[in-house]
Short mmCIF file of C-alpha atoms in Angstrom, two decimals:
data_model
loop_
_atom_site.label_atom_id
_atom_site.label_comp_id
_atom_site.label_asym_id
_atom_site.label_seq_id
_atom_site.Cartn_x
_atom_site.Cartn_y
_atom_site.Cartn_z
CA MET A 1 -2.88 -50.64 -31.33
CA CYS A 2 -2.65 -46.86 -29.86
CA GLU A 3 -1.32 -44.89 -33.44
CA ASN A 4 1.19 -42.65 -31.68
CA GLN A 5 2.94 -45.45 -29.18
CA HIS A 6 5.87 -44.30 -29.47
CA THR A 7 4.79 -41.31 -27.74
CA CYS A 8 2.62 -42.87 -25.50
CA GLY A 9 4.20 -46.02 -24.32
CA CYS A 10 1.04 -47.91 -24.73
CA SER A 11 2.48 -50.83 -26.71
CA ASN A 12 5.14 -51.71 -24.32
CA ALA A 13 5.21 -55.18 -23.15
CA GLU A 14 6.48 -53.63 -19.72
CA THR A 15 5.80 -50.64 -17.64
CA ARG A 16 8.35 -48.39 -18.17
CA HIS A 17 10.36 -47.34 -14.84
CA ASN A 18 12.22 -44.67 -16.33
CA TRP A 19 9.83 -42.06 -17.44
CA THR A 20 11.43 -38.15 -17.70
CA LYS A 21 9.86 -34.97 -16.32
CA GLU A 22 9.89 -33.69 -19.86
CA GLU A 23 8.28 -36.60 -21.40
CA ILE A 24 5.75 -36.40 -18.57
CA MET A 25 5.20 -32.77 -19.29
CA ALA A 26 4.79 -33.10 -22.66
CA ILE A 27 2.18 -35.77 -22.21
CA TYR A 28 0.07 -34.07 -19.95
CA ASN A 29 0.48 -30.53 -22.46
CA LYS A 30 -1.19 -32.26 -25.83
CA PRO A 31 -4.46 -31.62 -26.82
CA LEU A 32 -7.35 -32.89 -25.09
CA MET A 33 -8.12 -35.45 -27.46
CA GLU A 34 -5.69 -36.68 -28.18
CA LEU A 35 -4.57 -37.28 -24.47
CA LEU A 36 -7.83 -38.77 -23.89
CA TYR A 37 -7.31 -41.21 -26.74
CA GLU A 38 -4.24 -42.38 -25.75
CA ALA A 39 -5.18 -42.87 -22.37
CA ALA A 40 -8.60 -44.79 -22.75
CA THR A 41 -6.14 -47.10 -25.39
CA VAL A 42 -3.79 -47.59 -22.61
CA HIS A 43 -6.33 -48.26 -20.53
CA ARG A 44 -8.00 -50.65 -22.12
CA LYS A 45 -5.52 -52.82 -22.86
CA TYR A 46 -5.05 -53.34 -19.14
CA HIS A 47 -7.74 -52.77 -17.28
CA ASP A 48 -12.28 -53.29 -17.70
CA PRO A 49 -12.82 -49.60 -18.72
CA ASN A 50 -16.33 -50.29 -17.23
CA SER A 51 -15.37 -51.49 -14.15
CA VAL A 52 -14.45 -49.20 -11.22
CA GLN A 53 -13.42 -50.28 -7.20
CA VAL A 54 -15.14 -48.78 -4.92
CA SER A 55 -13.73 -48.10 -1.52
CA THR A 56 -14.61 -46.33 2.08
CA LEU A 57 -12.30 -43.93 4.27
CA LEU A 58 -12.76 -44.02 7.41
CA SER A 59 -11.32 -41.77 10.32
CA ILE A 60 -10.40 -44.45 13.58
CA LYS A 61 -8.48 -41.72 15.06
CA THR A 62 -9.00 -37.89 14.04
CA GLY A 63 -7.05 -34.84 14.85
CA GLY A 64 -4.15 -34.01 17.30
CA CYS A 65 -2.02 -34.47 14.72
CA SER A 66 2.01 -33.00 15.26
CA GLU A 67 2.93 -32.35 11.84
CA ASP A 68 2.39 -29.37 9.61
CA CYS A 69 1.15 -30.44 6.58
CA ALA A 70 0.06 -27.07 4.89
CA TYR A 71 -3.26 -28.60 3.22
CA CYS A 72 -4.59 -31.05 6.74
CA PRO A 73 -7.60 -29.84 9.09
CA GLN A 74 -5.96 -32.53 11.56
CA SER A 75 -2.85 -30.94 12.13
CA ALA A 76 -3.02 -29.60 15.96
CA ARG A 77 -0.64 -26.38 14.83
CA TYR A 78 -4.19 -24.98 12.82
CA GLU A 79 -7.22 -23.57 14.28
CA THR A 80 -9.97 -25.84 12.32
CA GLU A 81 -13.01 -27.37 13.14
CA VAL A 82 -11.36 -30.32 13.92
CA LYS A 83 -11.06 -30.68 17.74
CA ILE A 84 -8.11 -32.48 19.35
CA GLU A 85 -10.66 -33.80 21.77
CA ASN A 86 -11.98 -36.13 19.88
CA ALA A 87 -8.91 -37.70 18.95
CA ASP A 88 -9.68 -41.27 21.03
CA MET A 89 -9.41 -43.99 18.57
CA MET A 90 -12.43 -46.06 17.37
CA SER A 91 -13.18 -49.22 18.85
CA VAL A 92 -13.06 -52.80 16.64
CA THR A 93 -17.01 -53.10 17.03
CA HIS A 94 -17.41 -49.54 15.62
CA VAL A 95 -15.19 -50.45 12.36
CA LYS A 96 -16.55 -53.79 11.95
CA ALA A 97 -19.83 -52.07 11.60
CA GLN A 98 -18.49 -49.13 9.47
CA ALA A 99 -17.42 -51.64 6.99
CA LEU A 100 -20.78 -53.80 6.91
CA ARG A 101 -22.53 -50.77 6.32
CA ALA A 102 -19.67 -49.98 3.70
CA LYS A 103 -20.12 -53.11 2.25
CA SER A 104 -23.77 -53.97 2.03
CA ALA A 105 -23.61 -50.20 -0.03
CA GLY A 106 -20.83 -51.89 -2.22
CA ALA A 107 -17.76 -50.87 -1.13
CA SER A 108 -14.98 -53.53 -1.50
CA ARG A 109 -12.15 -51.74 0.01
CA VAL A 110 -11.96 -50.14 3.52
CA CYS A 111 -9.20 -48.09 4.02
CA MET A 112 -8.67 -46.70 7.73
CA GLY A 113 -6.64 -43.57 8.69
CA ALA A 114 -5.17 -42.42 11.73
CA ALA A 115 -3.91 -38.70 11.95
CA TRP A 116 -0.57 -40.04 13.57
CA ARG A 117 3.53 -38.72 12.12
CA ASN A 118 3.99 -42.25 12.57
CA VAL A 119 3.28 -45.91 14.12
CA LYS A 120 4.20 -46.73 17.75
CA ASP A 121 4.27 -49.82 19.13
CA GLY A 122 2.00 -50.27 21.78
CA PRO A 123 -1.84 -50.56 22.70
CA GLU A 124 -2.83 -48.24 19.95
CA PHE A 125 -1.31 -50.42 17.38
CA GLU A 126 -2.24 -53.47 18.50
CA GLN A 127 -6.09 -52.28 18.25
CA VAL A 128 -5.24 -51.26 14.53
CA LEU A 129 -4.15 -55.09 14.09
CA GLU A 130 -7.39 -56.43 15.10
CA MET A 131 -9.14 -53.89 13.25
CA VAL A 132 -7.26 -55.41 10.38
CA ARG A 133 -7.97 -59.03 11.29
CA THR A 134 -11.78 -58.05 11.97
CA ILE A 135 -11.91 -56.81 8.29
CA ASN A 136 -10.32 -59.01 6.76
CA LYS A 137 -12.57 -61.87 7.89
CA LEU A 138 -15.32 -59.97 6.28
CA ASP A 139 -13.85 -60.75 3.08
CA MET A 140 -13.38 -57.00 2.21
CA GLU A 141 -10.09 -55.30 0.95
CA VAL A 142 -8.17 -53.66 3.91
CA CYS A 143 -5.83 -50.65 3.43
CA CYS A 144 -4.64 -48.72 6.30
CA THR A 145 -2.97 -45.05 6.44
CA LEU A 146 -0.84 -44.44 9.61
CA GLY A 147 2.27 -42.63 8.36
CA MET A 148 5.66 -44.11 8.67
CA LEU A 149 6.21 -46.98 9.95
CA THR A 150 9.34 -49.46 10.12
CA GLU A 151 9.79 -53.11 8.51
CA ASN A 152 8.90 -54.76 11.73
CA GLN A 153 5.20 -53.04 11.91
CA ALA A 154 5.01 -53.66 8.40
CA GLN A 155 5.32 -57.60 9.05
CA ARG A 156 2.75 -57.21 11.73
CA LEU A 157 0.12 -55.86 9.48
CA ALA A 158 0.97 -58.18 6.69
CA GLU A 159 0.09 -60.88 8.74
CA ALA A 160 -3.00 -59.46 10.29
CA GLY A 161 -4.31 -59.61 6.74
CA LEU A 162 -3.44 -55.98 5.33
CA TYR A 163 -4.22 -55.58 1.44
CA ALA A 164 -2.95 -52.16 0.84
CA TYR A 165 -0.93 -49.42 2.90
CA ASN A 166 -1.40 -45.96 1.34
CA HIS A 167 1.53 -43.37 2.15
CA ASN A 168 0.93 -40.46 -0.67
CA LEU A 169 4.03 -38.69 -2.07
CA ASP A 170 1.69 -35.64 -1.89
CA THR A 171 4.15 -33.57 -4.46
CA SER A 172 7.24 -33.56 -5.90
CA GLU A 173 9.96 -33.83 -4.00
CA GLU A 174 10.97 -30.11 -4.96
CA TYR A 175 7.68 -28.69 -3.90
CA TYR A 176 7.24 -30.79 -0.73
CA LYS A 177 9.53 -28.45 0.99
CA GLU A 178 6.69 -25.64 0.81
CA ILE A 179 3.97 -27.84 2.47
CA ILE A 180 5.70 -29.56 4.71
CA SER A 181 8.42 -29.09 7.14
CA THR A 182 8.34 -31.68 9.84
CA ARG A 183 9.08 -34.82 7.65
CA SER A 184 11.23 -35.74 4.73
CA TYR A 185 10.38 -36.93 1.25
CA ASP A 186 12.68 -39.45 1.88
CA ASP A 187 10.87 -41.19 4.98
CA ARG A 188 7.81 -41.21 2.76
CA LEU A 189 10.30 -43.57 0.07
CA LYS A 190 11.48 -45.37 3.28
CA THR A 191 8.01 -46.52 4.53
CA ILE A 192 7.00 -47.63 0.94
CA ASP A 193 10.06 -49.48 1.05
CA ASN A 194 9.43 -51.19 4.27
CA VAL A 195 6.22 -51.84 2.63
CA ARG A 196 7.50 -53.68 -0.55
CA LYS A 197 9.74 -55.86 1.83
CA THR A 198 5.75 -57.52 2.20
CA ASN A 199 3.25 -59.15 -0.07
CA ILE A 200 1.15 -56.09 1.11
CA THR A 201 0.32 -53.91 -1.97
CA VAL A 202 1.21 -49.81 -2.00
CA CYS A 203 -1.16 -47.46 -2.36
CA SER A 204 0.60 -43.89 -3.15
CA GLY A 205 -0.43 -40.87 -4.83
CA GLY A 206 -0.68 -37.24 -4.02
CA ILE A 207 -2.84 -33.66 -4.23
CA ILE A 208 -3.23 -31.02 -6.72
CA GLY A 209 -4.24 -27.60 -6.53
CA MET A 210 -1.63 -26.56 -3.51
CA GLY A 211 -0.14 -23.67 -5.71
CA GLU A 212 2.33 -26.17 -7.53
CA SER A 213 3.67 -25.88 -11.06
CA LEU A 214 2.93 -28.25 -13.93
CA GLU A 215 6.93 -28.94 -13.31
CA ASP A 216 5.87 -30.39 -10.09
CA ARG A 217 2.98 -32.27 -11.31
CA ALA A 218 4.85 -34.03 -13.53
CA GLY A 219 8.12 -34.64 -11.06
CA MET A 220 5.23 -36.25 -8.12
CA LEU A 221 4.46 -38.65 -11.24
CA VAL A 222 8.18 -39.16 -12.26
CA ALA A 223 8.72 -40.25 -8.52
CA LEU A 224 5.83 -42.61 -8.52
CA SER A 225 6.21 -44.28 -11.61
CA THR A 226 10.09 -44.64 -11.60
CA LEU A 227 9.49 -46.88 -7.66
CA ASN A 228 9.82 -50.54 -8.82
CA PRO A 229 7.33 -52.12 -9.12
CA GLN A 230 4.89 -49.10 -9.23
CA PRO A 231 1.68 -48.44 -6.89
CA GLU A 232 -0.99 -51.12 -7.39
CA SER A 233 -2.95 -47.52 -6.48
CA VAL A 234 -2.46 -44.32 -7.72
CA PRO A 235 -5.00 -41.85 -5.67
CA ILE A 236 -5.17 -38.29 -7.11
CA ASN A 237 -6.65 -35.91 -5.01
CA ALA A 238 -8.14 -32.28 -5.72
CA LEU A 239 -7.19 -30.07 -3.25
CA VAL A 240 -10.01 -29.41 -0.85
CA PRO A 241 -9.10 -26.36 1.08
CA VAL A 242 -10.52 -26.00 4.67
CA GLU A 243 -10.86 -22.80 6.80
CA GLY A 244 -7.53 -22.41 9.01
CA THR A 245 -5.34 -24.52 6.86
CA PRO A 246 -2.09 -22.69 5.31
CA LEU A 247 -4.00 -23.79 1.92
CA GLU A 248 -7.53 -22.08 2.82
CA ASP A 249 -7.42 -19.72 0.21
CA CYS A 250 -6.06 -21.71 -2.74
CA GLU A 251 -8.50 -21.83 -6.16
CA PRO A 252 -10.69 -25.09 -6.75
CA VAL A 253 -8.95 -27.36 -9.68
CA ASP A 254 -10.00 -26.91 -12.81
CA ILE A 255 -12.14 -30.34 -13.70
CA PHE A 256 -9.55 -30.25 -17.26
CA GLU A 257 -6.24 -29.92 -15.12
CA MET A 258 -8.15 -33.13 -13.24
CA VAL A 259 -8.69 -34.93 -16.33
CA ARG A 260 -5.43 -34.39 -17.82
CA MET A 261 -3.62 -35.63 -14.31
CA VAL A 262 -5.54 -38.73 -14.85
CA ALA A 263 -4.70 -39.08 -18.47
CA THR A 264 -1.22 -38.50 -17.30
CA ALA A 265 -0.99 -40.63 -14.93
CA ARG A 266 -2.62 -43.90 -16.80
CA ILE A 267 -0.28 -43.43 -19.64
CA VAL A 268 3.00 -43.58 -17.24
CA MET A 269 1.75 -46.18 -14.89
CA PRO A 270 -0.59 -48.24 -16.98
CA GLN A 271 -0.99 -51.74 -14.66
CA SER A 272 -1.82 -49.41 -11.79
CA GLN A 273 -5.58 -48.78 -10.46
CA VAL A 274 -6.12 -44.68 -10.61
CA ARG A 275 -8.36 -43.65 -8.16
CA LEU A 276 -10.40 -40.76 -8.08
CA SER A 277 -10.02 -39.14 -4.51
CA ALA A 278 -10.57 -35.84 -2.81
CA GLY A 279 -12.26 -33.01 -4.57
CA ARG A 280 -15.30 -35.22 -6.26
CA THR A 281 -17.93 -32.94 -4.36
CA GLN A 282 -16.80 -29.97 -6.60
CA MET A 283 -17.23 -31.91 -10.14
CA SER A 284 -19.95 -32.69 -11.72
CA GLN A 285 -20.69 -36.17 -13.11
CA GLU A 286 -20.07 -35.36 -16.53
CA GLY A 287 -16.69 -34.28 -15.06
CA GLN A 288 -16.15 -36.98 -13.51
CA ALA A 289 -16.98 -39.85 -16.35
CA LEU A 290 -14.41 -37.90 -18.31
CA CYS A 291 -12.40 -39.02 -15.55
CA PHE A 292 -13.21 -42.42 -15.65
CA PHE A 293 -12.64 -42.21 -19.45
CA ALA A 294 -9.05 -41.32 -19.13
CA GLY A 295 -8.26 -44.10 -16.91
CA ALA A 296 -9.81 -43.48 -13.59
CA ASN A 297 -10.96 -47.06 -12.41
CA SER A 298 -11.58 -46.21 -8.75
CA ILE A 299 -13.49 -44.43 -6.15
CA PHE A 300 -13.83 -43.42 -2.76
CA ALA A 301 -17.78 -43.28 -1.53
CA GLY A 302 -18.81 -42.01 1.47
CA ASP A 303 -19.80 -39.05 2.67
CA LYS A 304 -16.39 -38.24 4.44
CA LEU A 305 -12.72 -38.66 3.62
CA LEU A 306 -11.54 -38.76 6.75
CA THR A 307 -12.64 -34.81 7.48
CA THR A 308 -13.49 -33.44 3.97
CA PRO A 309 -16.83 -33.62 2.19
CA ASN A 310 -17.42 -36.37 -0.23
CA PRO A 311 -20.27 -37.47 -2.68
CA ASP A 312 -23.08 -40.19 -1.00
CA ILE A 313 -22.41 -43.45 -1.36
CA ASN A 314 -26.08 -43.97 -3.11
CA GLU A 315 -25.45 -40.89 -5.31
CA ASP A 316 -22.14 -42.29 -6.33
CA MET A 317 -24.04 -45.96 -7.15
CA GLN A 318 -26.99 -43.84 -8.95
CA MET A 319 -24.07 -42.18 -11.04
CA LEU A 320 -22.22 -45.38 -11.63
CA GLY A 321 -25.48 -47.25 -12.96
CA VAL A 322 -25.80 -44.73 -15.83
CA LEU A 323 -22.60 -44.88 -16.89
CA GLY A 324 -23.32 -48.38 -17.11
CA MET A 325 -20.04 -49.49 -14.84
CA ARG A 326 -19.10 -52.64 -12.88
CA ILE A 327 -18.51 -52.51 -9.47
CA GLN A 328 -15.32 -54.67 -8.77
CA LYS A 329 -15.88 -57.26 -6.24
CA PRO A 330 -12.80 -57.80 -3.51
CA PHE A 331 -9.97 -59.35 -4.53
CA GLU A 332 -10.17 -59.28 -8.11
CA THR A 333 -6.60 -57.95 -8.82
CA HIS A 334 -4.55 -59.39 -6.25
CA PRO A 335 -5.26 -62.64 -3.78
CA GLN A 336 -6.43 -62.29 -0.22
CA PRO A 337 -4.44 -62.19 2.37
CA GLN A 338 -4.07 -64.90 5.00
CA THR A 339 -5.09 -63.72 8.29
CA VAL A 340 -2.57 -64.79 10.98
CA GLU A 341 -3.71 -64.63 14.39
CA ALA A 342 -2.25 -62.48 17.15
CA GLU A 343 -1.02 -65.66 19.15
CA ASP A 344 0.47 -67.08 16.32
CA SER A 345 1.96 -64.13 15.12
CA GLN A 346 5.96 -64.50 14.12
CA TYR A 347 6.29 -60.70 14.81
CA HIS A 348 5.67 -58.94 17.43
CA SER A 349 6.47 -55.77 19.48
CA LEU A 350 9.71 -54.31 19.17
CA GLY A 351 9.64 -51.10 21.19
CA GLU A 352 10.33 -49.09 18.99
CA ASN A 353 11.36 -45.72 18.78
CA PRO A 354 13.20 -44.76 14.60
CA LYS A 355 14.40 -41.66 14.59
CA TRP A 356 12.66 -40.68 11.53
CA THR A 357 13.85 -37.05 9.70
CA ARG A 358 12.93 -33.53 11.49
CA PRO A 359 13.80 -30.68 8.80
CA ASN A 360 14.78 -27.54 10.68
CA HIS A 361 13.41 -25.21 7.25
CA LYS A 362 10.18 -23.18 8.42
CA ILE A 363 7.42 -22.31 5.73
CA GLU A 364 6.42 -19.17 6.22
CA ARG A 365 2.46 -19.37 5.47
CA ASN A 366 2.10 -22.58 7.76
CA GLU A 367 3.80 -20.46 10.29
CA GLY A 368 1.72 -17.76 10.05
CA LYS A 369 -1.56 -20.10 10.78
CA ARG A 370 0.13 -21.90 14.15
CA VAL A 371 -1.73 -21.62 17.14
CA ARG A 372 0.78 -20.56 19.55
CA ALA A 373 0.37 -21.82 22.96
CA THR A 374 -0.43 -18.48 24.16
CA HIS A 375 -3.31 -17.84 21.89
#
C-alpha cells in the first residue's frame, strides 16, 4: 500500500472526480522519485505493469481540414507538406489490408482518423461505417477520430461495432482559445457526451509543448479527470512541430516533463489506459521505459501518426521485448462490440446539419501563417 495514500489518492476504492488544479499541480511538482513511486503504486493496483496495448493510427482522409488548429499540418489554412489534393477517402479494401498488416505485426487496435471538422451524413460517413464493420470482424478493436458528431451519428458508429471514439481536449479550456479559433471547448465536451450515450468507450487526452503553462497542463487533467466516467484511454502527446504551422518553432518537450505528465495522469485517472502518443521519435528507449514505469500502458506503433513521424513497429516490438512487456490482446479491458449490418440497423441517416460553434476571436500567430487566397 502506498505510504502517501492521503496525498496521491491511490488507496481510494473508487476513482475521484473532484480533483482540483491545485492538487494536480502539487502532484506534478513532487520530487521525481516520489512522484514515480506513487504513480507506479497506482498503476500496479489497477493494471498489469508489464502489459502494454499497441494501436495503429491510420489516416483515412488526409488534409484539407477547415479548422485552424495551430499544431496541425492538415489544416487547409497553412502551407505544409500535406497537400489538399491527397484528401480522397481511403477505400475499405485498403483499410482492411492495412488493418491485417497491423494485426500481423502485433497491434490490437486500429484507430482511423479523418481530417474533418465534424461528421456529415452522406456517402463518406457510410464508407467509414463499413470500415468499422470490416475491422471489427477481424477481431480487432476499432477506434475513430472524425471530429465532432451528433448522438445519432454516435449510435450508428456503435451499431457498426466501434470500440472507441477519440476526441482530444488538447489543452486547458483557458489556453484552448490560443490554439484554435474555429470551434469551442464546449463542442469537444458535447461530442464526448454524445459518445457516452452509446456503448462506445472514450479516448481523450491532449498535447504538451504548445507554449502552455503548468497551470494549463493541470487544467487539462482537471477537465479529463472530472468527466464521469473518466475516459477509458488518455493519450498524452508531445508536440511534433511541423514547418508551416503556427507552432513550428516550439521547443521539443523535455523527457522529464513527459514523465511527469504521464505519472500525474496515472494518479488522477487510475483506471484509464494512459497512451504514450506523438513525440516518441524524440524520446530514447530509456525515456520511454521511464514513462511505462510511471504508468503509460499503451502506445501508437507504425511509421506515421496521421502525418507525423513515429517509430517503426518492429523497432517498438524489439524495445518491448527487451523490457519484458506483454502485448495486450484485443478486448482485454472491455468486451467486443457486436456488429449490426447496415440493412439491420435501427439508426439511419437523418441528414443532420448541426450548428457547431464558430468563435469570433482571432489568434494572431494562426492568422500570420494563414495562406491567403491571393497567395
